Amino acid sequence: MKHPDPDRQRGATHTVENQPPPFEDVNLFDLDAALGEGLAREGGGWAATRVRDYGAVMGRADTLALGRDANRHPPELTAFDRFGHRIDEVAFHPAWHALLGLAMEHEVHALPWRDPRAGAHVARTALHSILNQVEAGHACPITMTYACVPTLRAEKSVADEWEPRVTATRYDARSLPAREKTAATIGMGMTEKQGGSDVRANRTLAHPIGDDAYELVGHKWFYSAPMSDALLTLALTRPGAPPTCFLVPRWRPDGNRNPFHIQRLKDKLGNRSNASSEIEYRGTWARRVGPEERGVRTILAMVHHTRLDCVSGSTGLMRMALAQAIHHARHRAAFGRRLFEQPLMRNVLADLALEVEAATALMLRLARGYDGASDDAGERAFARITAAVGKYWVCKRAPHAIGEAMECLGGNGYVEEAILARLYREAPLNAIWEGSGNVICLDVLRAIAREPDALPALLGEIRTARGADPRLDAAVAKLEQDLRDPADAETRARDIVERLAMALQASLLLRHAPPAVADAFCASRLAGAGRMFGTLPASTDFAFILDRALPA
Ligand SMILES: Cc1cc2nc3c(=O)[nH]c(=O)nc-3n(C[C@H](O)[C@H](O)[C@H](O)COP(=O)(O)OP(=O)(O)OC[C@H]3O[C@@H](n4cnc5c(N)ncnc54)[C@H](O)[C@@H]3O)c2cc1C
């Protein structure tokens, strides 16, 4: 006999409804108008097809799944083999290697060094921001490998040997001497237990053994991506001396393992796919890079490039959070209407969209400064100060913006299956490494004091939009007045830096973004508004801003 209630017979409790489809199999470049326009505007238009290709690969469901897997199965340290020999190897999930392979195949680690034409840093920055949308952990070795090249070039013989390896595009996960591999990656080891920001507190000693070779004895308290083929590090050639920069390969030139003891892996808030380790040098073979006792200056060339990636990394994290939030709101209804149609939700989403568009404009203009730096002193000065200003502001905004985007998904945003939880855990990191917030703001003061062209280059760029909006004119006038006042400069540094950053963003949006975007940005960021996202004035053109941020 047929059961009178078929659902009861099958035990079905309910039908799944009012849940969005997954945000996948999308082209992360094509969906992002601000990225595409900025790429063209700042000189990287020739790379549009290449960035679009990467945007398609990275937005595929299977690539997004790699990002999940690489974080669900974190790396594991094997310090010894089963016979008790030290091997200091870290095993990663295959997803990690697959993502690194994709990144290197698309030259995210090396484009400007392989093809140094105008716009190459801009194009690579766009690629890097897309990479971070999907999985930020593997951005670490990609960034370090990109950023190491200017420091390698401080020592011609080192650059001759290593640059071809670090710019090669066939990722090679094998633990072998670099000369036997198809490509190499590089890390950076500066932070010691007693000090990270203050690298002059380094205590690791370097003992010369002839021919610019040394043996290092000491430790590093944070060293990420420890399976890199070499790292650039700081050590002292005598106690109390200023640090010198060294390259430390995982294998010695004689083909034996370099004593490179990975003590343990850090148990981190986020960035879980990436191994961050504590290491000890015990007679570890190293080669000097750059002049003795000038190591801070030598390695700062690398740090300067990693800071650009902190900006594009945080922009990428925020961009993915925004796209997820808009996508969710378009498909989810509450109280009889889709969330996307609820006026207050539109305000939150549009405000987030402004944040991401402003970060995108800043990141690409900054990248153009890196492109111009080699033959244009003005661009070099602009990049010097704006890297610090941009890193401070964009990285600081990311945790707040991503937390808000997570809330747009309600409870679904807080569970691990949604990418929001991972983006949120990742978000504070770019503000901490490569110069924490205060240190970066003090660096802006240093640039202003020691490099007379730096502040004028940034203010000149901001003033290009003079007359376009009275709110920007007023903000710049006040900034200039406050910059002339030397009193309590350190105490006021965060205030000054954030206003410089927002003035630059406003200037860029007024010149290049649609008026609805620029107007809402000036109204909320320059003329004062609420402190939370979602406090834009009611006159804002929400429909336009939202459709631009993520076309339906
Ligand atoms: C996941 C992860 C991975 C990392 N990977 C690496 C790596 O691969 N290689 C590497 O070398 N390092 C790495 N680091 C270390 C990182 O670069 C440092 O943690 C960072 O530079 C800060 O140094 P610190 O931790 O010693 O903090 P401190 O230098 O003690 O600073 C603590 C706080 O004090 C503030 N501060 C410092 N000086 C001043 C001042 N004069 N006035 C006001 N405030 C000040 C700082 O801004 C910061 O907020 C990593 C860190 C993390 C979290």
Coordinates of C-alpha atoms and ligand atoms in Angstrom, one line a residue:
M1 CA 0.0 0.0 0.0
K2 CA 1.3 3.5 -0.8
H3 CA 2.3 5.6 2.2
P4 CA 0.0 8.5 2.6
D5 CA 2.9 11.0 3.3
P6 CA 5.9 10.1 1.0
D7 CA 8.2 12.6 2.8
R8 CA 7.6 11.0 6.1
Q9 CA 8.2 7.6 4.6
R10 CA 11.6 8.7 3.2
G11 CA 12.5 10.6 6.4
A12 CA 13.0 13.8 4.5
T13 CA 13.0 16.7 6.9
H14 CA 13.1 19.7 4.5
T15 CA 14.0 21.1 1.2
V16 CA 17.2 23.2 1.0
E17 CA 16.2 26.6 -0.3
N18 CA 17.2 30.2 0.0
Q19 CA 20.9 29.3 -0.2
P20 CA 23.2 30.8 -2.9
P21 CA 24.9 28.8 -5.5
P22 CA 28.7 28.6 -5.0
F23 CA 30.7 31.5 -6.2
E24 CA 33.0 29.5 -8.6
D25 CA 33.8 29.0 -12.2
V26 CA 34.1 32.7 -12.6
N27 CA 36.8 34.9 -14.1
L28 CA 38.2 36.9 -11.3
F29 CA 39.6 39.5 -13.7
D30 CA 36.6 40.0 -15.9
L31 CA 34.3 40.5 -12.9
D32 CA 36.5 43.3 -11.6
A33 CA 36.0 46.5 -13.6
A34 CA 38.3 48.6 -11.3
L35 CA 41.1 46.1 -11.7
G36 CA 40.8 46.0 -15.5
E37 CA 40.6 49.8 -15.9
G38 CA 43.5 50.3 -13.5
L39 CA 45.7 47.8 -15.2
A40 CA 45.2 49.6 -18.5
R41 CA 45.5 53.1 -17.0
E42 CA 48.8 52.4 -15.2
G43 CA 50.6 50.9 -18.1
G44 CA 49.8 47.2 -17.8
G45 CA 47.2 47.0 -20.5
W46 CA 49.4 44.8 -22.7
A47 CA 49.1 42.1 -20.1
A48 CA 45.3 42.1 -20.0
T49 CA 45.0 38.7 -21.7
R50 CA 47.6 37.2 -19.4
V51 CA 45.8 38.5 -16.3
R52 CA 42.5 37.4 -17.7
D53 CA 43.8 33.9 -18.2
Y54 CA 45.1 33.7 -14.7
G55 CA 41.8 35.2 -13.4
A56 CA 40.0 32.3 -15.2
V57 CA 42.2 29.6 -13.9
M58 CA 42.1 30.9 -10.3
G59 CA 38.3 31.3 -10.4
R60 CA 37.7 27.7 -11.4
A61 CA 36.0 25.5 -8.9
D62 CA 38.9 23.1 -8.8
T63 CA 41.4 25.8 -8.1
L64 CA 39.3 27.2 -5.3
A65 CA 39.2 23.7 -3.9
L66 CA 43.0 23.6 -4.0
G67 CA 43.0 26.7 -1.8
R68 CA 40.7 24.9 0.7
D69 CA 42.7 21.7 0.7
A70 CA 46.0 23.5 1.2
N71 CA 44.7 25.0 4.4
R72 CA 42.8 22.0 5.7
H73 CA 45.9 19.9 5.5
P74 CA 48.7 22.1 6.9
P75 CA 52.4 21.4 6.4
E76 CA 54.2 19.0 8.7
L77 CA 57.8 19.1 9.8
T78 CA 60.0 16.0 9.6
A79 CA 63.2 17.0 11.4
F80 CA 64.8 13.5 11.2
D81 CA 64.7 10.6 8.9
R82 CA 63.8 7.2 10.4
F83 CA 67.5 6.5 11.0
G84 CA 67.9 9.6 13.0
H85 CA 69.7 11.8 10.5
R86 CA 68.6 15.4 10.4
I87 CA 66.7 16.2 7.3
D88 CA 64.7 19.3 8.3
E89 CA 62.0 18.8 5.6
V90 CA 58.5 20.1 5.6
A91 CA 55.8 18.1 3.7
F92 CA 53.0 20.1 2.1
H93 CA 49.7 18.9 0.7
P94 CA 49.7 18.4 -3.1
A95 CA 47.3 21.4 -3.3
W96 CA 50.0 23.7 -2.1
H97 CA 52.4 22.5 -4.8
A98 CA 49.7 22.8 -7.5
L99 CA 49.0 26.4 -6.5
L100 CA 52.7 27.3 -6.6
G101 CA 53.0 25.6 -9.9
L102 CA 50.2 27.7 -11.3
A103 CA 51.6 30.9 -9.9
M104 CA 55.1 30.3 -11.4
E105 CA 53.7 29.2 -14.7
H106 CA 51.9 32.5 -14.9
E107 CA 55.1 34.4 -13.8
V108 CA 53.5 35.9 -10.6
H109 CA 56.9 35.5 -9.0
A110 CA 59.0 37.0 -11.8
L111 CA 57.2 38.9 -14.6
P112 CA 59.0 42.2 -14.3
W113 CA 62.4 40.5 -14.2
R114 CA 61.7 38.3 -17.2
D115 CA 60.0 41.0 -19.2
P116 CA 61.1 44.3 -17.9
R117 CA 58.9 46.6 -20.0
A118 CA 56.9 49.5 -18.7
G119 CA 53.8 48.2 -16.8
A120 CA 55.4 44.9 -15.8
H121 CA 55.2 45.6 -12.1
V122 CA 51.6 46.8 -12.6
A123 CA 50.7 43.6 -14.4
R124 CA 52.3 41.4 -11.8
T125 CA 50.6 43.3 -9.1
A126 CA 47.3 42.6 -10.7
L127 CA 48.2 38.9 -10.9
H128 CA 49.3 38.9 -7.3
S129 CA 46.0 40.4 -6.1
I130 CA 44.1 37.7 -7.9
L131 CA 46.4 35.0 -6.4
N132 CA 45.5 36.3 -2.9
Q133 CA 41.8 36.1 -3.6
V134 CA 42.1 32.3 -3.8
E135 CA 44.9 31.3 -1.4
A136 CA 47.1 33.7 0.4
G137 CA 49.5 31.3 2.0
H138 CA 51.4 30.5 -1.1
A139 CA 51.7 34.2 -1.8
C140 CA 54.5 34.2 0.7
P141 CA 57.1 32.2 -1.3
I142 CA 55.9 33.9 -4.5
T143 CA 56.4 37.3 -3.0
M144 CA 59.8 36.5 -1.5
T145 CA 61.0 35.1 -4.8
Y146 CA 59.8 38.1 -6.7
A147 CA 61.2 40.6 -4.2
C148 CA 64.6 39.0 -3.7
V149 CA 65.9 40.0 -7.1
P150 CA 66.9 43.6 -6.4
T151 CA 68.8 42.3 -3.3
L152 CA 70.5 39.5 -5.3
R153 CA 71.7 42.1 -7.7
A154 CA 73.7 43.8 -5.0
E155 CA 76.2 41.0 -5.6
K156 CA 76.8 40.3 -9.2
S157 CA 78.2 36.8 -8.8
V158 CA 75.3 35.8 -6.7
A159 CA 72.8 37.4 -9.1
D160 CA 74.5 35.6 -12.1
E161 CA 74.0 32.3 -10.3
W162 CA 70.6 32.7 -8.7
E163 CA 68.6 35.1 -10.8
P164 CA 68.1 32.6 -13.7
R165 CA 66.8 30.0 -11.1
V166 CA 64.4 32.3 -9.3
T167 CA 62.9 33.7 -12.5
A168 CA 62.4 30.2 -14.1
T169 CA 58.8 29.2 -14.4
R170 CA 58.7 25.4 -13.9
Y171 CA 58.1 25.0 -10.2
D172 CA 60.1 22.2 -8.8
A173 CA 59.0 20.9 -5.3
R174 CA 61.9 18.5 -5.0
S175 CA 64.4 18.9 -2.1
L176 CA 67.6 19.0 -4.1
P177 CA 70.5 21.4 -4.7
A178 CA 69.1 24.3 -6.6
R179 CA 71.4 23.7 -9.6
E180 CA 69.6 20.4 -10.2
K181 CA 66.1 21.9 -10.2
T182 CA 64.0 23.5 -12.9
A183 CA 63.3 26.6 -10.7
A184 CA 64.1 27.9 -7.2
T185 CA 62.2 29.8 -4.6
I186 CA 63.7 32.2 -2.0
G187 CA 62.8 33.1 1.6
M188 CA 63.8 35.8 4.0
G189 CA 65.1 35.4 7.6
M190 CA 65.5 38.6 9.6
T191 CA 63.4 38.3 12.8
E192 CA 65.1 36.9 15.9
K193 CA 63.6 36.3 19.3
Q194 CA 64.9 39.5 20.8
G195 CA 63.7 41.7 17.9
G196 CA 61.9 41.8 14.6
S197 CA 61.2 45.4 13.8
D198 CA 64.6 46.4 15.1
V199 CA 66.8 44.2 13.0
R200 CA 69.9 45.9 14.4
A201 CA 69.2 43.8 17.5
N202 CA 70.2 40.7 15.4
R203 CA 72.8 38.5 17.2
T204 CA 73.5 35.8 14.6
L205 CA 77.2 35.7 13.8
A206 CA 78.9 35.1 10.5
H207 CA 82.4 33.6 10.5
P208 CA 84.4 34.0 7.3
I209 CA 85.8 30.9 5.7
G210 CA 87.2 32.6 2.5
D211 CA 86.0 33.6 -0.9
D212 CA 83.0 35.6 0.4
A213 CA 81.8 32.5 2.1
Y214 CA 80.9 32.3 5.8
E215 CA 79.5 30.0 8.4
L216 CA 76.6 31.3 10.4
V217 CA 75.8 30.5 14.0
G218 CA 72.6 31.8 15.5
H219 CA 68.8 31.6 15.1
K220 CA 65.8 33.1 13.3
W221 CA 62.5 33.2 15.2
F222 CA 60.3 33.5 12.2
Y223 CA 61.2 32.0 8.8
S224 CA 58.4 31.3 6.4
A225 CA 58.4 28.9 3.5
P226 CA 61.4 27.0 4.9
M227 CA 61.5 24.6 1.9
S228 CA 62.7 27.5 -0.2
D229 CA 65.9 26.7 -2.0
A230 CA 67.7 29.6 -0.2
L231 CA 67.0 32.5 2.0
L232 CA 68.4 36.0 2.4
T233 CA 69.3 36.7 6.0
L234 CA 71.2 39.1 8.2
A235 CA 74.1 38.3 10.5
L236 CA 77.0 40.1 12.1
T237 CA 80.6 39.7 11.0
R238 CA 81.7 40.5 14.5
P239 CA 79.7 41.1 17.7
G240 CA 78.3 44.6 17.8
A241 CA 78.9 45.3 14.1
P242 CA 76.0 46.4 11.8
P243 CA 74.4 43.5 10.1
T244 CA 75.6 42.1 6.7
C245 CA 73.3 40.4 4.2
F246 CA 73.9 36.7 3.3
L247 CA 72.4 34.1 1.0
V248 CA 71.9 30.8 2.7
P249 CA 71.2 27.8 0.3
R250 CA 69.5 24.7 1.7
W251 CA 72.4 22.6 0.2
R252 CA 76.1 23.4 0.4
P253 CA 78.1 23.8 -2.8
D254 CA 79.6 20.4 -2.2
G255 CA 76.2 18.8 -2.6
N256 CA 75.6 18.1 1.1
R257 CA 72.7 19.4 3.2
N258 CA 73.5 22.7 4.7
P259 CA 73.1 22.5 8.5
F260 CA 69.8 24.3 8.7
H261 CA 67.8 23.2 11.7
I262 CA 64.1 23.7 11.6
Q263 CA 63.2 23.6 15.3
R264 CA 59.5 23.7 14.9
L265 CA 56.7 25.1 12.9
K266 CA 54.6 28.0 14.2
D267 CA 51.0 27.3 15.2
K268 CA 49.4 30.3 13.5
L269 CA 46.1 32.1 13.5
G270 CA 45.8 31.9 9.8
N271 CA 48.1 31.5 6.8
R272 CA 48.0 27.9 7.6
S273 CA 48.9 26.4 4.3
N274 CA 52.3 28.2 4.6
A275 CA 54.9 26.8 7.0
S276 CA 56.5 29.5 9.2
S277 CA 59.3 28.1 11.2
E278 CA 62.0 28.7 13.8
I279 CA 65.4 27.8 12.6
E280 CA 68.9 27.6 13.9
Y281 CA 72.1 28.1 12.0
R282 CA 74.9 25.8 13.2
G283 CA 77.9 26.4 11.0
T284 CA 75.5 27.1 8.1
W285 CA 77.2 27.9 4.8
A286 CA 76.4 31.3 3.5
R287 CA 77.5 33.8 0.9
R288 CA 77.8 37.5 1.4
V289 CA 75.4 39.7 -0.6
G290 CA 76.3 43.4 -0.9
P291 CA 79.0 45.2 1.2
E292 CA 79.8 44.0 4.7
E293 CA 78.0 45.8 7.4
R294 CA 75.5 47.3 4.9
G295 CA 73.1 44.4 5.2
V296 CA 70.1 46.5 6.3
R297 CA 70.3 48.7 3.3
T298 CA 70.9 45.6 1.0
I299 CA 67.9 43.7 2.3
L300 CA 65.7 46.7 2.3
A301 CA 65.6 46.5 -1.5
M302 CA 63.8 43.2 -1.0
V303 CA 61.6 44.6 1.8
H304 CA 60.5 47.5 -0.4
H305 CA 59.2 45.0 -3.0
T306 CA 57.4 42.8 -0.4
R307 CA 55.6 45.9 0.8
L308 CA 54.0 46.3 -2.6
D309 CA 52.7 42.8 -2.3
C310 CA 51.3 43.5 1.2
V311 CA 49.2 46.1 -0.5
S312 CA 48.1 43.9 -3.4
G313 CA 47.7 40.9 -1.0
S314 CA 45.3 42.8 1.3
T315 CA 43.5 44.2 -1.7
G316 CA 43.0 40.7 -3.1
L317 CA 41.7 39.4 0.3
M318 CA 39.2 42.3 0.5
R319 CA 38.1 41.9 -3.1
M320 CA 37.2 38.2 -2.6
A321 CA 35.3 39.0 0.6
L322 CA 33.4 41.7 -1.3
A323 CA 32.5 39.5 -4.2
Q324 CA 31.3 36.7 -1.8
A325 CA 29.2 39.2 0.1
I326 CA 27.5 40.7 -3.0
H327 CA 27.0 37.3 -4.5
H328 CA 25.4 36.0 -1.3
A329 CA 23.2 39.0 -0.9
R330 CA 22.0 38.7 -4.5
H331 CA 20.7 35.1 -3.8
R332 CA 19.6 35.2 -0.2
A333 CA 16.2 36.6 0.9
A334 CA 15.1 37.7 4.4
F335 CA 12.0 39.5 5.5
G336 CA 10.4 39.0 2.1
R337 CA 13.1 40.6 -0.1
R338 CA 16.5 39.6 -1.3
L339 CA 19.2 40.9 1.0
F340 CA 20.6 42.8 -2.0
E341 CA 17.4 44.8 -2.2
Q342 CA 17.4 45.8 1.5
P343 CA 18.5 49.4 1.7
L344 CA 20.8 49.0 4.7
M345 CA 22.5 46.0 3.2
R346 CA 23.1 48.0 0.0
N347 CA 24.7 50.6 2.1
V348 CA 27.1 48.1 3.7
L349 CA 28.0 46.5 0.4
A350 CA 28.5 49.7 -1.5
D351 CA 30.7 51.0 1.3
L352 CA 32.8 47.9 1.1
A353 CA 32.9 48.3 -2.7
L354 CA 34.4 51.8 -2.3
E355 CA 37.0 50.5 0.0
V356 CA 38.1 47.8 -2.5
E357 CA 38.0 50.1 -5.5
A358 CA 40.1 52.7 -3.6
A359 CA 42.6 50.0 -2.5
T360 CA 42.8 48.7 -6.1
A361 CA 43.5 52.2 -7.5
L362 CA 46.2 52.8 -4.9
M363 CA 47.9 49.5 -5.5
L364 CA 48.1 49.9 -9.2
R365 CA 49.3 53.5 -9.1
L366 CA 51.9 52.4 -6.5
A367 CA 53.0 49.6 -8.8
R368 CA 53.6 52.1 -11.6
G369 CA 56.0 53.8 -9.2
Y370 CA 58.0 50.6 -9.1
D371 CA 57.9 50.4 -12.9
G372 CA 59.2 54.0 -13.2
A373 CA 61.7 53.8 -10.4
S374 CA 64.7 52.7 -12.5
D375 CA 64.8 55.8 -14.7
D376 CA 62.5 58.4 -13.1
A377 CA 63.6 59.9 -9.8
G378 CA 60.1 61.3 -9.2
E379 CA 58.5 57.9 -9.5
R380 CA 61.2 56.4 -7.3
A381 CA 60.5 59.0 -4.6
F382 CA 56.8 58.4 -5.0
A383 CA 57.1 54.6 -4.6
R384 CA 59.4 55.0 -1.6
I385 CA 56.9 56.8 0.5
T386 CA 53.7 55.5 -1.0
A387 CA 54.7 51.9 -0.4
A388 CA 54.7 52.6 3.4
V389 CA 51.6 54.8 3.3
G390 CA 49.7 52.3 1.2
K391 CA 50.9 49.3 3.2
Y392 CA 49.8 50.9 6.5
W393 CA 46.4 51.9 5.3
V394 CA 45.3 49.1 3.0
C395 CA 46.5 46.3 5.3
K396 CA 44.9 48.0 8.3
R397 CA 41.6 48.3 6.5
A398 CA 41.5 44.6 5.5
P399 CA 40.5 42.9 8.8
H400 CA 37.6 45.4 9.3
A401 CA 36.3 45.2 5.8
I402 CA 36.6 41.4 5.7
G403 CA 34.8 41.1 9.0
E404 CA 32.0 43.2 7.7
A405 CA 31.8 41.1 4.5
M406 CA 31.7 38.0 6.6
E407 CA 28.7 39.4 8.5
C408 CA 26.9 39.9 5.2
L409 CA 26.8 36.1 4.9
G410 CA 25.4 35.8 8.4
G411 CA 26.3 32.5 10.1
N412 CA 27.3 31.0 6.7
G413 CA 30.2 33.4 6.7
Y414 CA 31.5 32.2 10.0
V415 CA 31.9 28.5 9.1
E416 CA 35.0 27.1 7.6
E417 CA 33.4 25.9 4.4
A418 CA 33.0 29.5 3.3
I419 CA 36.2 31.2 2.3
L420 CA 35.3 34.2 4.5
A421 CA 36.6 32.5 7.7
R422 CA 40.0 31.9 6.0
L423 CA 40.2 35.4 4.6
Y424 CA 39.4 36.8 8.0
R425 CA 42.2 34.8 9.7
E426 CA 44.6 35.8 7.1
A427 CA 43.7 39.5 7.1
P428 CA 45.8 40.9 10.0
L429 CA 49.0 39.3 8.8
N430 CA 50.0 41.8 6.0
A431 CA 49.9 44.6 8.6
I432 CA 52.2 42.7 10.9
W433 CA 55.0 41.4 8.7
E434 CA 57.3 43.6 6.5
G435 CA 56.9 46.4 9.1
S436 CA 54.1 46.5 11.6
G437 CA 51.7 49.4 11.7
N438 CA 53.6 51.7 14.0
V439 CA 57.0 50.9 12.4
I440 CA 55.6 51.7 9.0
C441 CA 54.2 55.0 10.1
L442 CA 57.6 55.8 11.6
D443 CA 59.2 54.8 8.3
V444 CA 56.9 57.4 6.6
L445 CA 58.3 60.0 9.0
R446 CA 61.8 58.8 8.2
A447 CA 61.2 59.1 4.4
I448 CA 59.8 62.6 4.9
A449 CA 62.9 63.6 7.0
R450 CA 65.6 61.9 5.0
E451 CA 64.4 61.9 1.4
P452 CA 63.5 65.4 0.5
D453 CA 61.7 64.3 -2.8
A454 CA 59.5 61.7 -1.2
L455 CA 56.7 63.8 0.4
P456 CA 56.6 66.3 -2.5
A457 CA 56.2 63.4 -4.9
L458 CA 53.2 62.0 -3.0
L459 CA 51.6 65.4 -2.4
G460 CA 52.2 66.3 -6.1
E461 CA 50.3 63.1 -7.1
I462 CA 47.5 64.0 -4.7
R463 CA 47.3 67.6 -5.9
T464 CA 46.9 66.5 -9.5
A465 CA 43.2 66.4 -8.7
R466 CA 43.2 69.9 -7.2
G467 CA 39.9 71.6 -7.9
A468 CA 38.0 68.4 -8.7
D469 CA 36.3 68.3 -5.3
P470 CA 36.3 70.8 -2.5
R471 CA 36.4 68.1 0.1
L472 CA 39.7 66.9 -1.2
D473 CA 41.1 70.4 -1.5
A474 CA 40.2 71.0 2.2
A475 CA 41.7 67.7 3.3
V476 CA 45.0 68.5 1.5
A477 CA 45.1 72.0 2.9
K478 CA 44.7 70.6 6.4
L479 CA 47.2 67.9 5.8
E480 CA 49.8 70.3 4.5
Q481 CA 49.3 72.5 7.6
D482 CA 49.7 69.5 9.9
L483 CA 52.8 68.3 8.1
R484 CA 54.4 71.6 8.7
D485 CA 54.0 71.2 12.4
P486 CA 57.0 69.2 13.8
A487 CA 55.6 68.8 17.3
D488 CA 54.8 65.3 18.5
A489 CA 55.4 63.9 15.1
E490 CA 55.7 60.3 16.3
T491 CA 52.5 60.5 18.4
R492 CA 50.6 61.9 15.4
A493 CA 52.2 59.6 12.8
R494 CA 49.2 57.2 12.3
D495 CA 46.8 60.2 11.9
I496 CA 49.0 61.8 9.3
V497 CA 49.6 58.5 7.4
E498 CA 46.0 57.5 7.2
R499 CA 45.0 61.0 5.9
L500 CA 47.7 60.8 3.3
A501 CA 46.4 57.4 2.2
M502 CA 42.8 58.5 1.9
A503 CA 43.8 61.7 0.2
L504 CA 45.7 59.7 -2.4
Q505 CA 42.8 57.3 -2.9
A506 CA 40.4 60.2 -3.3
S507 CA 42.6 61.9 -5.8
L508 CA 42.9 58.7 -7.8
L509 CA 39.2 58.1 -7.8
L510 CA 38.3 61.7 -8.7
R511 CA 40.5 61.4 -11.7
H512 CA 39.8 57.9 -12.8
A513 CA 36.7 56.3 -11.3
P514 CA 33.1 57.0 -12.2
P515 CA 31.7 60.1 -10.4
A516 CA 29.3 58.1 -8.3
V517 CA 32.3 56.2 -6.8
A518 CA 34.5 59.2 -6.3
D519 CA 31.7 61.3 -4.8
A520 CA 30.7 58.6 -2.3
F521 CA 34.3 58.1 -1.3
C522 CA 34.9 61.8 -0.7
A523 CA 31.6 62.1 1.3
S524 CA 32.5 59.2 3.5
R525 CA 36.2 59.3 3.8
L526 CA 37.1 63.0 3.6
A527 CA 34.0 64.8 4.9
G528 CA 33.4 62.4 7.8
A529 CA 30.7 59.8 8.1
G530 CA 30.1 56.9 10.5
R531 CA 33.0 54.7 11.7
M532 CA 31.5 51.5 10.5
F533 CA 30.9 50.3 6.9
G534 CA 27.3 51.0 5.9
T535 CA 27.2 54.7 6.8
L536 CA 27.2 56.2 3.3
P537 CA 24.8 59.1 2.8
A538 CA 21.3 58.3 1.4
S539 CA 22.1 60.3 -1.7
T540 CA 24.7 57.7 -2.8
D541 CA 24.2 56.0 -6.1
F542 CA 24.1 52.5 -4.6
A543 CA 22.8 50.8 -7.7
F544 CA 25.7 52.0 -9.9
I545 CA 28.4 51.3 -7.3
L546 CA 27.1 47.7 -6.7
D547 CA 26.7 46.8 -10.3
R548 CA 30.2 48.0 -11.0
A549 CA 31.6 46.1 -8.1
L550 CA 30.2 42.8 -9.2
P551 CA 28.0 42.6 -12.3
A552 CA 24.9 40.6 -11.8
Ligands
LIG1 C1 53.0 34.4 10.1 C2 54.3 35.2 10.2 C3 55.3 34.9 9.3 C4 56.5 35.6 9.4 N1 57.5 35.2 8.5 C5 58.7 35.9 8.6 C6 59.8 35.5 7.8 O1 59.7 34.7 6.9 N2 61.0 36.2 8.0 C7 61.2 37.1 8.9 O2 62.3 37.6 9.0 N3 60.2 37.5 9.8 C8 58.9 36.9 9.6 N4 57.9 37.2 10.5 C9 58.2 38.1 11.6 C10 57.6 39.5 11.3 O3 58.3 40.2 10.3 C11 57.8 40.3 12.7 O4 56.9 39.6 13.6 C12 57.5 41.7 12.6 O5 58.5 42.3 11.8 C13 57.4 42.4 13.9 O6 58.5 42.1 14.7 P1 58.4 41.5 16.2 O7 57.4 40.4 16.1 O8 59.7 41.3 16.7 O9 57.6 42.6 17.0 P2 58.3 43.9 17.7 O10 59.4 44.4 16.8 O11 58.6 43.6 19.1 O12 57.1 44.9 17.6 C14 55.9 44.8 18.4 C15 55.0 45.9 18.2 O13 55.7 47.1 18.6 C16 55.6 48.1 17.6 N5 56.8 48.9 17.6 C17 58.1 48.6 17.4 N6 58.9 49.6 17.5 C18 58.1 50.7 17.8 C19 58.3 52.1 18.1 N7 59.6 52.6 18.0 N8 57.3 52.9 18.3 C20 56.1 52.4 18.4 N9 55.8 51.1 18.2 C21 56.8 50.3 17.9 C22 55.5 47.3 16.3 O14 54.8 48.1 15.3 C23 54.6 46.1 16.7 O15 53.3 46.5 16.7 C24 56.7 36.6 10.4 C25 55.6 36.9 11.2 C26 54.5 36.2 11.1 C27 53.3 36.5 12.1

